[in-house]
CSV table of C-alpha atoms and ligand atoms in Angstrom, one decimal:
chain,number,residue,atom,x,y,z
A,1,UNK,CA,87.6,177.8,-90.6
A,2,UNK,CA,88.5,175.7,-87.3
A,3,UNK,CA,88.0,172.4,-87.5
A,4,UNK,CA,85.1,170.7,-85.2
A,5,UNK,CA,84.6,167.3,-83.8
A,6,UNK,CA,81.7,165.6,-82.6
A,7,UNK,CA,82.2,163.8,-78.9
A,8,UNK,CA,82.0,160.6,-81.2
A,9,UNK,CA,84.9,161.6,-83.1
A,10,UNK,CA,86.9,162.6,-80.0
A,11,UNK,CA,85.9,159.2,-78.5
A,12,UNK,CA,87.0,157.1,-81.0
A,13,UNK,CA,90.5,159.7,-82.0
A,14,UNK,CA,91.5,158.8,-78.1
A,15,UNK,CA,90.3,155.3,-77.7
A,16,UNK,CA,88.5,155.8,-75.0
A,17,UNK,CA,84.5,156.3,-74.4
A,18,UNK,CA,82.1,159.2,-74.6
A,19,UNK,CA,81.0,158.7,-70.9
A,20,UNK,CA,84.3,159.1,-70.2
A,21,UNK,CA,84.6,162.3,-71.8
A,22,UNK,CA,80.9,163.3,-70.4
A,23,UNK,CA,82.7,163.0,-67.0
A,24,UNK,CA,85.4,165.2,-67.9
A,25,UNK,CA,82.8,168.0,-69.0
A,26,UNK,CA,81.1,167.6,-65.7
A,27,UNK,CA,84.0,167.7,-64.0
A,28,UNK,CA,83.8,171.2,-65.2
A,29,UNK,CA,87.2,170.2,-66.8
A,30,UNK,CA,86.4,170.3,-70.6
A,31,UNK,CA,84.1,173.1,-72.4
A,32,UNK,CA,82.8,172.1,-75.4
A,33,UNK,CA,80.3,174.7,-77.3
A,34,UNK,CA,76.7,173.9,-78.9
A,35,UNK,CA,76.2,174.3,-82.7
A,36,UNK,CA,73.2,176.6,-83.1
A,37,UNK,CA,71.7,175.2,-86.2
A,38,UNK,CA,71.9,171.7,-85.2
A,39,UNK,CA,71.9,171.8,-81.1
A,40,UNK,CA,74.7,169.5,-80.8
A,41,UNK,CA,77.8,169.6,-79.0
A,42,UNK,CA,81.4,170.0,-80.6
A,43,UNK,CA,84.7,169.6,-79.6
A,44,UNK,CA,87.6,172.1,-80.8
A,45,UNK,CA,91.3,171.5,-82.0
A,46,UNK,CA,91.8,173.8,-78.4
A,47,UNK,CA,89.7,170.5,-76.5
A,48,UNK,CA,91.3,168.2,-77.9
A,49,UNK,CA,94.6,169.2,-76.6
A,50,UNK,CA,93.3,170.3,-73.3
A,51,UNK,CA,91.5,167.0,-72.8
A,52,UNK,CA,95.1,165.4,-74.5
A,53,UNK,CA,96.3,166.7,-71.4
A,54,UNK,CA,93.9,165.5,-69.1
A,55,UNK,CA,93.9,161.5,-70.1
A,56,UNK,CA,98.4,161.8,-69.7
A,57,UNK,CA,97.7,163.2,-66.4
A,58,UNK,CA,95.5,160.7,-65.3
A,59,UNK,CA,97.4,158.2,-67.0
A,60,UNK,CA,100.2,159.6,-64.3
A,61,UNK,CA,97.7,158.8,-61.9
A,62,UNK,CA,96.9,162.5,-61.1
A,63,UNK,CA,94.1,163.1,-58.8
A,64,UNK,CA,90.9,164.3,-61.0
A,65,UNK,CA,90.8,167.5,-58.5
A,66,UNK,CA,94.4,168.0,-59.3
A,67,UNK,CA,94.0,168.0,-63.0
A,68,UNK,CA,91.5,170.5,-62.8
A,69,UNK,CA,93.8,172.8,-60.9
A,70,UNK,CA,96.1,172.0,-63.6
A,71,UNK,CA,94.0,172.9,-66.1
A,72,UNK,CA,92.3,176.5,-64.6
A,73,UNK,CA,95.7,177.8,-63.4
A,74,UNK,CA,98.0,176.9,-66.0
A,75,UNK,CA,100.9,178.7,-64.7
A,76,UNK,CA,104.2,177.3,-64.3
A,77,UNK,CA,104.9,177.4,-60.8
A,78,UNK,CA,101.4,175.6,-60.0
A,79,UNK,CA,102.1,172.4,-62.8
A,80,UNK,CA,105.5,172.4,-61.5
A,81,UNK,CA,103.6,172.2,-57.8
A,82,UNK,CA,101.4,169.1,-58.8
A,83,UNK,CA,104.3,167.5,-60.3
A,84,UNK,CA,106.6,167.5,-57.5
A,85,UNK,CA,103.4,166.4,-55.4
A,86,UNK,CA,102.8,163.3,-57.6
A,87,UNK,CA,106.7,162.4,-57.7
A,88,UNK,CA,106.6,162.5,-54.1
A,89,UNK,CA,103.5,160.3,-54.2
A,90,UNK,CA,104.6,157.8,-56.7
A,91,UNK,CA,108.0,157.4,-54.5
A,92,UNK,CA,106.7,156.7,-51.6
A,93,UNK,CA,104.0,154.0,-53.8
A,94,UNK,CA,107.4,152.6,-54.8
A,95,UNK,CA,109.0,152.2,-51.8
A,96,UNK,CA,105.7,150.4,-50.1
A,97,UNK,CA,105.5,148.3,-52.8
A,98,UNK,CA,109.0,147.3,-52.8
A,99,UNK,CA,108.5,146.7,-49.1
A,100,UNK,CA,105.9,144.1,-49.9
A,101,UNK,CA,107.8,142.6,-52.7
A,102,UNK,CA,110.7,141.5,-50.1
A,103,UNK,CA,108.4,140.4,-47.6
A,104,UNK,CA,106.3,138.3,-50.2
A,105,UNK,CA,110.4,137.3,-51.7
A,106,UNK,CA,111.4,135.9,-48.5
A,107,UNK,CA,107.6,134.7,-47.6
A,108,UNK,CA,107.4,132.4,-50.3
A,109,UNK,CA,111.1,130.6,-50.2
A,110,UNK,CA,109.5,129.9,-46.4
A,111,UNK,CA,106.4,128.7,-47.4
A,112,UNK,CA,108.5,126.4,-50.7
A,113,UNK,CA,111.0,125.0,-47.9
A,114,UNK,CA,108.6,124.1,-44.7
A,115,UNK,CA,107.1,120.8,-45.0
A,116,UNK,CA,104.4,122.0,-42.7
A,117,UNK,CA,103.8,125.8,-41.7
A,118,UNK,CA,102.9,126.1,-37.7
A,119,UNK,CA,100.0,128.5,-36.2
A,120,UNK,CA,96.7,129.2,-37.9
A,121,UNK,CA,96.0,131.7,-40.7
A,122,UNK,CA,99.0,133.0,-40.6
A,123,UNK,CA,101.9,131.1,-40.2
A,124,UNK,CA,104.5,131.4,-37.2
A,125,UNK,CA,107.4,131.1,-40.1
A,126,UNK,CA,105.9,134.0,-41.6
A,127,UNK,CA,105.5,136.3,-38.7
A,128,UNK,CA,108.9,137.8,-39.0
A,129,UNK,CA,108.7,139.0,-42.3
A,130,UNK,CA,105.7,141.0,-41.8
A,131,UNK,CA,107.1,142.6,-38.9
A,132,UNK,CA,110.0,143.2,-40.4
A,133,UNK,CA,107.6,144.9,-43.6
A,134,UNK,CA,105.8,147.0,-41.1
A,135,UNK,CA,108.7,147.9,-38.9
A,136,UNK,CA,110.4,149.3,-42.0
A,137,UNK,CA,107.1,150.9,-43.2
A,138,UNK,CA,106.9,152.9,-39.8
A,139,UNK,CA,110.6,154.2,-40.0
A,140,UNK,CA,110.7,155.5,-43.1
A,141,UNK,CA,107.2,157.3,-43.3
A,142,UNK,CA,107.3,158.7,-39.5
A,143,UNK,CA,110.3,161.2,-40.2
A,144,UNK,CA,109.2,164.5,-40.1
A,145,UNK,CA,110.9,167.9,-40.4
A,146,UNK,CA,110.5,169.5,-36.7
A,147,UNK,CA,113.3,172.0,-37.8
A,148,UNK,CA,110.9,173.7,-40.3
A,149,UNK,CA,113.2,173.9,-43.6
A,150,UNK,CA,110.8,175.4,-45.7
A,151,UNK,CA,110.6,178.2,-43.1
A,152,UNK,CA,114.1,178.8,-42.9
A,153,UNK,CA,114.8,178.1,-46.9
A,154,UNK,CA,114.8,182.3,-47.5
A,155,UNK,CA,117.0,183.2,-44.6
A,156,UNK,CA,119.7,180.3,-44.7
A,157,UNK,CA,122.2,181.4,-45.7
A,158,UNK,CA,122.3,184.7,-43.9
A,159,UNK,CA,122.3,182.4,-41.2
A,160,UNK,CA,125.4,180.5,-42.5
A,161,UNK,CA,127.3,183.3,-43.2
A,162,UNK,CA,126.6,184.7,-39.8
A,163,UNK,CA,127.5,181.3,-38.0
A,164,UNK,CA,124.4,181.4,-36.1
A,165,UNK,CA,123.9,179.2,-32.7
A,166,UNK,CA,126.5,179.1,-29.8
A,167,UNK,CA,128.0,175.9,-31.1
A,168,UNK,CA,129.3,177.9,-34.4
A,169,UNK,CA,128.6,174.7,-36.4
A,170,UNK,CA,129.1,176.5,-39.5
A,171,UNK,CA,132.7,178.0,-38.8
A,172,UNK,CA,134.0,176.4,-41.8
A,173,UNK,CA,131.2,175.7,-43.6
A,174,UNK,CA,133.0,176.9,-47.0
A,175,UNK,CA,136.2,174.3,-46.3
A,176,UNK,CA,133.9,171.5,-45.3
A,177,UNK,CA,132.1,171.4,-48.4
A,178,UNK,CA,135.5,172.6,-50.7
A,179,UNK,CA,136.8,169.1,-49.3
A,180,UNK,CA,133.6,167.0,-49.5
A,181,UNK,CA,133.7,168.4,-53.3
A,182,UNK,CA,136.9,166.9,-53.8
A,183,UNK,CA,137.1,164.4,-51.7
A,184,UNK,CA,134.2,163.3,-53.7
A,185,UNK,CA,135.4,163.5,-57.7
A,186,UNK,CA,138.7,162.6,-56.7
A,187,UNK,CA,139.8,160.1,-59.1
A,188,UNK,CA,136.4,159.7,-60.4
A,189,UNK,CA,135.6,159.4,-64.1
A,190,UNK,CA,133.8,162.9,-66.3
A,191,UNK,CA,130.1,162.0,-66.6
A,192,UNK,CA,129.9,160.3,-63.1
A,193,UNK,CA,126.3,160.4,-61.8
A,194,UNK,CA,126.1,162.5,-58.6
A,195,UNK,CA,123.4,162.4,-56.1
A,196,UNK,CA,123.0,165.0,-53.5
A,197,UNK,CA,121.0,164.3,-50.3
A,198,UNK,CA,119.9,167.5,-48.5
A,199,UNK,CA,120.2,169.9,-51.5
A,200,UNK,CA,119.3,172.7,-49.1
A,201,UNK,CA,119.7,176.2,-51.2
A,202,UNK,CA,122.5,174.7,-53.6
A,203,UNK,CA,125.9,176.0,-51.9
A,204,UNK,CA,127.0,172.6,-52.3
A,205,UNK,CA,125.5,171.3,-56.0
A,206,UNK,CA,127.1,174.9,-57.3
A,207,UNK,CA,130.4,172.8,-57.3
A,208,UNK,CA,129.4,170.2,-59.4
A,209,UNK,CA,128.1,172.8,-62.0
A,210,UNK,CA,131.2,173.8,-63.7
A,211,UNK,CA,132.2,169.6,-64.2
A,212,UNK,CA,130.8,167.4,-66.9
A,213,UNK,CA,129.4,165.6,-64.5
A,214,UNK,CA,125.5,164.4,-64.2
A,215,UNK,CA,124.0,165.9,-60.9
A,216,UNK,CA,121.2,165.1,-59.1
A,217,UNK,CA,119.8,166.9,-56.0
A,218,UNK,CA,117.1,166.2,-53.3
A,219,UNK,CA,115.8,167.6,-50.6
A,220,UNK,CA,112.7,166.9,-48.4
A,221,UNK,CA,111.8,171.0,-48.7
A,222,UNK,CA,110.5,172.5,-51.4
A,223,UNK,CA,111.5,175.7,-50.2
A,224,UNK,CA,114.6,174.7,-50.2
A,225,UNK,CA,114.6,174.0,-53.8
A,226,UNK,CA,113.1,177.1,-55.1
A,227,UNK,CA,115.8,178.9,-53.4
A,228,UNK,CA,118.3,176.7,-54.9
A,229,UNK,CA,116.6,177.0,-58.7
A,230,UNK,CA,116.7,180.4,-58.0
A,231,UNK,CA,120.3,180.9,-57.5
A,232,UNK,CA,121.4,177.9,-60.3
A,233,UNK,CA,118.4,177.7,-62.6
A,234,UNK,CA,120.8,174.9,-64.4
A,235,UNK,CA,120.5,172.8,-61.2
A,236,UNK,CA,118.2,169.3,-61.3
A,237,UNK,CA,116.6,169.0,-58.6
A,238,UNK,CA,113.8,166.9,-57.1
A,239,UNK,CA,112.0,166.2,-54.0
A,240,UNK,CA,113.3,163.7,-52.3
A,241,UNK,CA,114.7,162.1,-48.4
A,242,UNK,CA,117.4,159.9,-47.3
A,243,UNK,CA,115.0,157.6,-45.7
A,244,UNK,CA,113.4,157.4,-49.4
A,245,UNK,CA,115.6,158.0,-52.2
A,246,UNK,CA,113.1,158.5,-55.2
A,247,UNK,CA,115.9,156.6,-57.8
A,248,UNK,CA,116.1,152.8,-59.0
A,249,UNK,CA,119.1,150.3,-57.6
A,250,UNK,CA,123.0,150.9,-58.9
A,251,UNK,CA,122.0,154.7,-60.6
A,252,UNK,CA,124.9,157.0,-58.5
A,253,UNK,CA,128.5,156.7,-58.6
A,254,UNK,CA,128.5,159.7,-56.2
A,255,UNK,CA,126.6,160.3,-53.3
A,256,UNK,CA,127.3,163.7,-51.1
A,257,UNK,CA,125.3,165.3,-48.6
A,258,UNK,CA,126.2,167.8,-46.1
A,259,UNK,CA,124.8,169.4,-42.9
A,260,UNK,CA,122.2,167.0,-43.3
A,261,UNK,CA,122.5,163.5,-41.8
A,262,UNK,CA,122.5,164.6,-38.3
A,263,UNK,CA,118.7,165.1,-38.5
A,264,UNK,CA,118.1,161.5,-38.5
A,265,UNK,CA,117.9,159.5,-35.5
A,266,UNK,CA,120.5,156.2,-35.2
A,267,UNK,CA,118.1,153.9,-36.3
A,268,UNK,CA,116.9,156.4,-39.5
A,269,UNK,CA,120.5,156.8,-40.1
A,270,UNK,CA,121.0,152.8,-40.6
A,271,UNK,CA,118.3,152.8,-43.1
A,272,UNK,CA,119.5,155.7,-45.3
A,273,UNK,CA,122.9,153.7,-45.4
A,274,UNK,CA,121.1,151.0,-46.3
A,275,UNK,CA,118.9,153.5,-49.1
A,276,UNK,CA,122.1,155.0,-50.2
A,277,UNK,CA,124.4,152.2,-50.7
A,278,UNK,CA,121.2,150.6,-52.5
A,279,UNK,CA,121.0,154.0,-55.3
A,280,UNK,CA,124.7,153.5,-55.2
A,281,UNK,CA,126.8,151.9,-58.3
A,282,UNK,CA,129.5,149.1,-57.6
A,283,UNK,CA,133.1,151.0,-56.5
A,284,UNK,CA,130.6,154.1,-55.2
A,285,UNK,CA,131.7,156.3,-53.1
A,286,UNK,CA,129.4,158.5,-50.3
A,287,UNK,CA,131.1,161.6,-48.9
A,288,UNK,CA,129.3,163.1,-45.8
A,289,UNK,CA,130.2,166.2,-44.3
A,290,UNK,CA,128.5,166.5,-41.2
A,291,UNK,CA,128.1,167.3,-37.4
A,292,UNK,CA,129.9,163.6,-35.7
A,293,UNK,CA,132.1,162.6,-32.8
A,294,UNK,CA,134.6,159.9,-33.3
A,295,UNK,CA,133.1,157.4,-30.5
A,296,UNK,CA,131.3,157.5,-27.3
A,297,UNK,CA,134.3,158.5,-25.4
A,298,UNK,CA,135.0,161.3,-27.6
A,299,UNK,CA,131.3,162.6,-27.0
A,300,UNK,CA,131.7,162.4,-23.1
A,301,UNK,CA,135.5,164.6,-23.5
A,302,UNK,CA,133.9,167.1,-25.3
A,303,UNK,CA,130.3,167.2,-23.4
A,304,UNK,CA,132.3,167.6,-20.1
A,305,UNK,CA,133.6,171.0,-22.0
A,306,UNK,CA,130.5,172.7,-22.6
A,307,UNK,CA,127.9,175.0,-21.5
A,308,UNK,CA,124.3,173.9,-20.6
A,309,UNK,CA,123.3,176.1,-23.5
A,310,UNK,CA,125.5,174.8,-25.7
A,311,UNK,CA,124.7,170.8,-24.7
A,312,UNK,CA,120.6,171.5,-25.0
A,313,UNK,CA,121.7,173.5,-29.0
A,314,UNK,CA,123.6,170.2,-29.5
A,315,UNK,CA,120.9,167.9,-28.6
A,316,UNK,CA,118.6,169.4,-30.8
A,317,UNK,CA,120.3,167.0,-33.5
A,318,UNK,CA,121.3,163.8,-34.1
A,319,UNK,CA,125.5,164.1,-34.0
A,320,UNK,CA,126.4,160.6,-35.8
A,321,UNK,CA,129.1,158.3,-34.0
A,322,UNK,CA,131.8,157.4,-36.5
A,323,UNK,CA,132.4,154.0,-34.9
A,324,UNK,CA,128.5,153.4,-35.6
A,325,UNK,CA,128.6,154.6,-38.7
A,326,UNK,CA,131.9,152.4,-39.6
A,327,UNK,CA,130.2,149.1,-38.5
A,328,UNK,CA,127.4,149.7,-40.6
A,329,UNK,CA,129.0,150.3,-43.8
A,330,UNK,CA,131.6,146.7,-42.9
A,331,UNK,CA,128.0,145.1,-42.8
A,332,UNK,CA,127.4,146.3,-46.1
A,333,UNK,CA,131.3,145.4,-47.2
A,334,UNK,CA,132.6,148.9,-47.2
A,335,UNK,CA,135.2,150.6,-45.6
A,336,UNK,CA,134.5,154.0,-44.2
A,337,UNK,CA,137.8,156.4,-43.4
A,338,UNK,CA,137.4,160.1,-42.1
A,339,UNK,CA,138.8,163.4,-42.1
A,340,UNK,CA,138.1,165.8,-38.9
A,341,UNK,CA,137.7,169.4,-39.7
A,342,UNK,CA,136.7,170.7,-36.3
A,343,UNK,CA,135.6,169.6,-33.0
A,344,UNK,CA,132.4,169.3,-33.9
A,345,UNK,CA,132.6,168.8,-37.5
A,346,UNK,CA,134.3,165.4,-39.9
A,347,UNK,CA,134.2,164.6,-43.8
A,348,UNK,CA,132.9,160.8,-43.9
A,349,UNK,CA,133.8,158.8,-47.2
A,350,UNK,CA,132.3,155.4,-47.4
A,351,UNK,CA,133.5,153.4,-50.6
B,401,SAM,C1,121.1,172.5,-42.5
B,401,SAM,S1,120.5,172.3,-44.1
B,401,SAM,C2,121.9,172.0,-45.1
B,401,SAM,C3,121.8,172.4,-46.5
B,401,SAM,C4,123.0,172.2,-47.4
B,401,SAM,N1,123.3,170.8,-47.6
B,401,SAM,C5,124.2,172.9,-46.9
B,401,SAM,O1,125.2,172.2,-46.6
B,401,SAM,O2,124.1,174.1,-46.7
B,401,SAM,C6,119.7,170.7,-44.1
B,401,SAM,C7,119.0,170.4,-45.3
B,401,SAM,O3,118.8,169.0,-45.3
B,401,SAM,C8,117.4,168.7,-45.7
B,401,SAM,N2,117.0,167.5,-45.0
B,401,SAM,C9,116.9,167.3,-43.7
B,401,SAM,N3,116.5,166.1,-43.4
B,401,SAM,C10,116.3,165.5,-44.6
B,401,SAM,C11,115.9,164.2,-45.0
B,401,SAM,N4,115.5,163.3,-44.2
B,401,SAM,N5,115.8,164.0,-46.4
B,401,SAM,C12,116.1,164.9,-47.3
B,401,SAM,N6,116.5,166.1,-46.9
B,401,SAM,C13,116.6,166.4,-45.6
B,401,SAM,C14,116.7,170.0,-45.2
B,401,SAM,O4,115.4,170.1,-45.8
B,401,SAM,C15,117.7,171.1,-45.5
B,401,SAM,O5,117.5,171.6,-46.8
C-alpha cells in the first residue's frame, strides 16, 4: 500500500514549515487528498517529489507563477523555456551586482584615502564612480535586437546560401568561418574551452564538434538556438550577449564569433572587448570574422564606390574600424593582427 504522510511529517522531512506548504496548496501548486475515515489531509510519495521540485526551484529563485507553469505543463520544451528565462535573469542579476561591487571597490579606497570628502550627502570624490556604475548599467541593458533574430532563425540559412542583400555579405561565408575555425585552434592545446558569441543556427560551432574540445555557444535568440539544437543536438548552448557574457573571469581559452559583432554600436563594441577579454584565460585568443573596414580612409574609398542602395543596406549595421578595434585591445595589452577576405569582409585575431 502507498505510503502517506501527514503535512506535519512533510514539514518536518523538508525543514521547512506547514504554512509554507499551506501556501503551496493554495497556490494551487500541491494536491494533497482527504482521508475519509479520519478527515485529515495526507501527502503522497507523488507530493513529495512534486513539492521536492517546487522548494529547488524556488531555491533557484523561480518566480512562484513560474513554478506552477512548471509544474501543470511538464513538458520538456516549456522547463527548458523557464530555464533559459531564469539563466538570463540570474546573468543579468550578476552583472548589476558586479557593477555595484566595482563602484563600492573604488568608493571605498576614496572614502579610506580623503582626509575630508567635499559636497553634502554624497560626496563630490564619489560622483564619478556612480556615473561611471550607471553609465555602464545603461549600455549594456539598452541593446536590443531591431534585426529580429528570432524571426529570421527558421529561414537563415536559405538566406545564406542565397547571399541575400545587394552587398553579397555572405559570398564566402563558408571560407570565412573555415579560416576563423582554424585560425582559432591553431596551435591550441585538445580540451581548450571555446566560447562562441552569436551562435546563430550552429554553422560555425559544427566545426568544433568533431575536436576534443569543450564548446560553449550563446546567442541572444532563442530561436536561434532551437534551430541550432535541432541540427547538432550534441551542441551546448545557452542564452547569452556580448554586452553580457553569462560566464565567471579567465573560463575561455577560445573566443569566436562571426557575422555578429557588427550589430553593436562603437561604444557597445568597447564593452564586449572589455566582457570578452574578461571571460577570456591568460595567452587567449578571440577570432572575429566579421563585416570591417581597415580605417576611416578605407571606408570613404569604398563608400565613394557604391550605390545609394547598397550605402543605406550597409548602414543598417555597425561595420567595425580595425584601427578602433586595434587600440582597444593595446589598452587591454593585446595585439590584434587581421586577415582580409573580401572588401567588405576581415578575420580579426586578438591575443
Ligand atoms: C547574422 S547572424 C550570424 C549567425 C552565425 N554566427 C553565422 O555566422 O552564421 C547574427 C547572430 O548574432 C546574434 N547576435 C546579434 N547580436 C548579439 C548580441 N549582442 N549578443 C549575442 N548574440 C547576438 C543574433 O541573434 C544572430 O544569431
Amino acid at each position: 500500500m502507498e505510503r502517506k504522510y501527514t503535512i506535519n511529517e512533510v514539514a518536518q522531512m523538508f525543514q521547512i514549515t506547514t504554512n509554507k506548504i499551506r501556501f503551496y496548496e493554495k497556490k494551487n501548486i500541491l494536491h494533497p487528498q482527504r482521508d475519509m475515515e479520519n478527515n485529515y489531509r495526507y501527502f503522497t510519495e507523488d507530493d513529495i517529489i512534486k513539492l521536492q521540485a517546487v522548494l529547488v526551484y524556488r531555491m533557484m529563485n523561480i518566480p512562484i507563477e513560474q513554478v506552477k507553469d512548471m509544474m501543470v505543463h511538464y513538458e520538456r520544451e516549456n522547463i527548458i523555456n523557464h530555464f533559459h528565462s531564469q539563466w538570463k535573469y540570474i546573468n543579468d542579476e550578476i552583472h548589476r551586482l558586479q557593477l555595484i561591487q566595482n563602484c563600492l571597490e573604488g568608493m571605498m579606497d576614496t572614502v579610506y584615502d580623503c582626509p575630508a570628502l567635499l559636497g553634502d550627502s554624497l560626496p563630490e570624490q564619489l560622483l564619478p564612480f556612480a556615473q561611471n556604475m550607471n553609465n555602464l548599467y545603461q549600455i549594456k541593458n539598452s541593446w536590443k535586437d531591431r534585426w529580429n533574430f528570432d524571426d529570421w532563425a527558421t529561414s537563415y540559412d536559405v538566406s545564406v546560401k542565397n547571399n541575400i542583400g545587394r552587398l553579397g555579405i555572405y559570398k564566402n561565408y563558408e571560407r570565412i568561418l573555415d579560416t576563423v575555425f582554424d585560425q582559432s585552434i591553431k596551435d591550441k592545446a585538445p580540451h581548450s574551452k571555446i566560447l562562441e558569441i552569436g551562435v546563430g543556427t550552429g554553422n560555425l560551432a559544427k566545426r568544433y564538434l568533431t575536436s576534443a574540445f569543450e564548446f560553449i555557444g550563446i546567442d541572444q535568440s532563442r530561436e536561434m538556438l532551437n534551430v541550432a539544437k535541432q541540427k547538432f543536438p550534441n551542441l551546448r548552448l545557452r542564452i547569452g550577449e556580448f554586452l553580457k557574457i553569462p560566464y565567471p573571469n579567465n573560463y575561455f581559452d577560445i573566443i569566436v564569433s562571426t557575422y555578429a559583432f557588427h550589430h553593436l554600436t562603437d561604444e557597445e563594441k568597447e564593452i564586449a572587448v572589455a566582457e570578452m577579454v574578461r571571460v577570456l584565460r591568460k595567452d587567449g585568443r578571440i577570432v572575429l570574422g566579421d563585416l570591417m573596414f581597415e580605417n576611416a580612409l578605407k571606408k570613404e574609398e569604398l563608400y565613394s564606390t557604391l550605390t545609394q542602395d547598397e550605402l543605406s543596406e550597409m548602414e543598417d549595421e555597425y561595420y567595425s574600424n580595425i584601427d578602433m578595434l586595434k587600440d582597444i585591445s593595446n589598452r587591454f595589452s593585446m595585439n590584434l593582427s587581421f586577415i582580409k577576405i573580401d572588401r567588405l569582409t576581415y578575420i580579426v585575431c586578438i591575443e
